[in-house]
Coordinates of C-alpha atoms in Angstrom, one line a residue:
Chain A
D1 CA 0.0 0.0 0.0
A2 CA 1.1 3.6 -0.7
D3 CA 2.5 5.6 2.2
V4 CA 0.1 8.5 1.4
T5 CA -3.3 7.6 -0.1
Q6 CA -5.7 10.1 -1.6
T7 CA -9.3 9.4 -2.5
P8 CA -10.9 9.7 -5.0
R9 CA -8.3 9.8 -7.8
N10 CA -10.6 11.6 -10.1
R11 CA -13.9 13.4 -9.5
I12 CA -16.2 15.4 -11.6
T13 CA -18.7 17.6 -9.6
K14 CA -21.2 20.3 -10.4
T15 CA -20.9 24.0 -9.4
G16 CA -22.3 24.6 -5.9
K17 CA -21.9 21.0 -4.7
R18 CA -20.0 20.3 -1.5
I19 CA -17.1 17.8 -2.0
M20 CA -14.6 16.2 0.3
L21 CA -11.1 15.0 -0.7
E22 CA -9.6 12.5 1.7
C23 CA -6.0 11.8 2.6
S24 CA -4.6 9.0 4.8
Q25 CA -1.0 8.2 5.6
T26 CA 0.9 5.2 7.1
K27 CA 4.1 7.2 7.7
G28 CA 3.3 8.1 11.3
H29 CA 4.1 11.7 10.5
D30 CA 2.5 14.5 12.5
R31 CA 2.7 17.1 9.7
M32 CA 0.2 17.1 6.8
Y33 CA -0.4 19.5 4.0
W34 CA -2.9 20.1 1.1
Y35 CA -1.6 21.6 -2.1
R36 CA -3.2 22.7 -5.3
Q37 CA -1.5 22.4 -8.8
D38 CA -2.9 24.2 -11.9
P39 CA -1.6 23.5 -15.4
G40 CA 1.7 25.3 -15.9
L41 CA 1.8 26.4 -12.3
G42 CA 3.6 25.2 -9.3
L43 CA 2.3 23.9 -6.0
R44 CA 0.3 26.3 -3.9
L45 CA -0.4 25.6 -0.3
I46 CA -4.1 25.5 0.8
Y47 CA -3.9 24.3 4.4
Y48 CA -1.5 22.6 6.7
S49 CA -1.5 20.9 10.1
F50 CA 1.4 20.2 12.4
D51 CA -0.6 17.9 14.7
V52 CA -4.2 16.8 15.3
K53 CA -5.1 20.0 17.2
D54 CA -3.3 22.4 14.8
I55 CA -4.8 23.8 11.6
N56 CA -3.2 26.6 9.6
K57 CA -4.2 28.5 6.5
G58 CA -1.9 28.5 3.5
E59 CA -1.7 31.0 0.7
I60 CA -5.0 30.1 -1.0
S61 CA -7.4 28.9 1.7
D62 CA -10.5 30.9 0.6
G63 CA -13.3 28.5 -0.5
Y64 CA -11.7 25.5 1.3
S65 CA -11.8 24.0 4.7
V66 CA -10.0 21.1 6.3
S67 CA -10.5 18.5 9.1
R68 CA -7.7 16.6 10.9
Q69 CA -9.7 13.6 12.2
A70 CA -6.6 11.7 13.4
Q71 CA -2.8 11.8 13.1
A72 CA -3.2 9.7 9.9
K73 CA -6.2 11.5 8.3
F74 CA -6.5 15.0 6.8
S75 CA -9.5 15.9 4.7
L76 CA -10.0 18.9 2.4
S77 CA -13.5 20.2 1.7
L78 CA -14.9 22.5 -0.9
E79 CA -18.0 24.0 0.6
S80 CA -19.5 25.1 -2.6
A81 CA -17.4 24.1 -5.6
I82 CA -16.8 26.6 -8.4
P83 CA -15.2 26.0 -11.9
N84 CA -12.0 27.8 -11.0
Q85 CA -11.4 25.2 -8.4
T86 CA -10.8 22.7 -11.1
A87 CA -7.2 21.5 -10.5
L88 CA -5.0 18.7 -9.3
Y89 CA -4.9 18.4 -5.5
F90 CA -2.1 16.8 -3.5
C91 CA -1.8 15.8 0.1
A92 CA 1.7 15.5 1.6
T93 CA 3.2 14.5 5.0
S94 CA 6.5 15.2 6.7
D95 CA 8.1 14.3 10.0
L96 CA 10.5 17.0 11.2
P97 CA 10.9 20.5 9.5
G98 CA 14.2 19.4 8.0
D99 CA 12.7 16.3 6.3
G100 CA 11.4 16.1 2.8
Y101 CA 7.7 15.7 2.1
T102 CA 6.0 12.5 0.9
F103 CA 3.3 13.2 -1.6
G104 CA 0.2 11.3 -2.5
S105 CA -0.7 10.5 -6.1
G106 CA -3.2 13.3 -6.3
T107 CA -6.9 13.9 -6.9
R108 CA -7.9 15.4 -10.2
L109 CA -11.0 17.5 -9.6
T110 CA -13.2 18.9 -12.3
V111 CA -16.0 21.3 -11.5
V112 CA -18.5 21.8 -14.2
Chain B
G1 CA 8.5 35.0 4.4
E2 CA 10.6 32.9 2.1
N3 CA 10.4 33.3 -1.7
V4 CA 11.9 30.8 -4.1
E5 CA 12.3 31.5 -7.8
Q6 CA 13.1 28.8 -10.3
H7 CA 14.5 29.0 -13.8
P8 CA 14.0 28.1 -16.5
S9 CA 10.4 27.2 -16.6
T10 CA 10.9 24.8 -19.5
L11 CA 14.1 23.0 -20.6
S12 CA 14.6 20.9 -23.7
V13 CA 17.8 18.8 -24.0
Q14 CA 19.1 16.2 -26.3
E15 CA 19.5 12.7 -24.8
G16 CA 23.0 12.4 -23.3
D17 CA 23.4 16.1 -22.7
S18 CA 23.4 17.8 -19.3
A19 CA 20.5 19.7 -17.8
V20 CA 20.8 22.5 -15.1
I21 CA 18.0 24.0 -13.1
K22 CA 18.6 27.0 -10.9
C23 CA 16.8 28.4 -7.9
T24 CA 17.3 31.4 -5.7
Y25 CA 15.9 32.0 -2.2
S26 CA 15.3 35.1 -0.1
D27 CA 15.5 34.0 3.5
S28 CA 19.1 33.7 4.7
A29 CA 17.9 31.5 7.5
S30 CA 16.9 28.7 5.1
N31 CA 19.1 25.7 5.6
Y32 CA 17.4 22.7 3.9
F33 CA 16.9 22.5 0.1
P34 CA 15.1 19.5 -1.4
W35 CA 14.4 18.7 -5.0
Y36 CA 11.3 16.9 -6.3
K37 CA 10.6 15.1 -9.6
Q38 CA 7.0 14.9 -10.8
E39 CA 6.2 12.4 -13.5
L40 CA 3.0 12.6 -15.5
G41 CA 0.0 11.6 -13.5
K42 CA 2.0 11.2 -10.3
G43 CA 2.8 13.2 -7.1
P44 CA 6.2 14.9 -6.7
Q45 CA 8.9 12.6 -5.3
L46 CA 12.0 13.6 -3.4
I47 CA 15.1 12.9 -5.5
I48 CA 17.9 14.7 -3.7
D49 CA 18.3 17.2 -1.0
I50 CA 21.1 19.4 0.5
R51 CA 21.6 21.1 3.8
S52 CA 23.4 24.3 4.4
N53 CA 26.5 22.8 6.0
V54 CA 27.6 21.3 2.6
G55 CA 28.2 22.8 -0.8
E56 CA 27.5 19.9 -3.1
K57 CA 25.9 16.5 -3.0
K58 CA 25.8 13.8 -5.7
D59 CA 23.7 10.7 -6.3
Q60 CA 24.6 8.9 -9.5
R61 CA 23.7 11.2 -12.4
I62 CA 22.2 14.0 -10.3
A63 CA 23.9 16.5 -8.2
V64 CA 22.9 19.6 -6.3
T65 CA 25.1 22.6 -5.5
L66 CA 24.5 25.3 -2.9
N67 CA 25.9 28.8 -2.7
K68 CA 24.8 30.3 0.6
T69 CA 26.4 33.6 0.0
A70 CA 24.6 34.2 -3.2
K71 CA 21.5 32.4 -1.9
H72 CA 21.1 30.1 -4.8
F73 CA 21.2 26.3 -5.4
S74 CA 21.1 24.3 -8.6
L75 CA 20.2 20.8 -9.8
H76 CA 22.5 19.1 -12.3
I77 CA 21.5 16.1 -14.3
T78 CA 24.2 14.5 -16.4
E79 CA 23.9 12.0 -19.3
T80 CA 20.2 12.7 -19.5
Q81 CA 17.8 9.9 -20.5
P82 CA 14.2 10.0 -21.7
E83 CA 13.0 8.9 -18.3
D84 CA 14.4 12.1 -16.9
S85 CA 11.6 13.9 -18.7
A86 CA 9.4 15.3 -15.9
V87 CA 8.6 18.5 -13.9
Y88 CA 11.2 19.4 -11.3
F89 CA 10.6 21.5 -8.2
C90 CA 13.1 23.1 -5.9
A91 CA 12.1 24.1 -2.3
A92 CA 13.6 25.7 0.7
I93 CA 12.9 25.9 4.5
A94 CA 14.4 27.4 7.6
T95 CA 14.2 24.4 9.8
A96 CA 14.8 26.4 13.0
A97 CA 11.6 28.3 12.4
G98 CA 9.8 24.9 12.3
N99 CA 7.8 26.1 9.4
K100 CA 7.0 24.6 6.0
L101 CA 8.7 24.2 2.6
T102 CA 8.4 27.0 0.1
F103 CA 8.4 25.6 -3.5
G104 CA 9.7 27.1 -6.7
G105 CA 7.5 27.4 -9.7
G106 CA 8.7 24.2 -11.4
T107 CA 10.7 23.4 -14.5
R108 CA 9.4 21.1 -17.2
V109 CA 12.3 19.1 -18.6
L110 CA 12.0 17.3 -22.0
V111 CA 14.7 14.9 -23.0
K112 CA 14.6 14.4 -26.8
P113 CA 15.9 11.0 -28.0

């Protein structure tokens, strides 16, 4: 099994719908992150969590919310999806600040 | 906060040639610099990293160099192969701040057979 698992892998949803993207990890890491990647652009941080009780906004948090249900689970929600939220979403984990991140395989979200 | 700039945004090389990607960072406290490779349809994967107490690190055909004074670091790929075609990201973090990585904008590398 993958260290960082994202579900679903692909999703098409309609404008205005609420959608949840899920991330689970078996690395035992405390730190988890949600990134968004648009075509031709880099990785932009949406939210991050350094432990179960810690949630922080990233650079593009508007229109998104997160839930850290357990050390191993970090979910991203779009409360009311809009077409410009169509993108590739990645979850990542890390242990200490000086360690590299482990990324999931991504969720391709299309909002129509 | 930290700002990381990455150049070029696209790079096309002939198979067997070398490829170099350069990044600059703004926070002089940054001391950990990883590089990620993202293949089509996959998440980014860590391929090499360097810490501020060394100037160069090699792993087979890839190497990373760091110039702390100039605040820039580079990825070098020698003897490029078609499987090196991917998007590459640099990143930086000041670990003492306990914060998070700041990523560069990415470089799309195409190795032509």
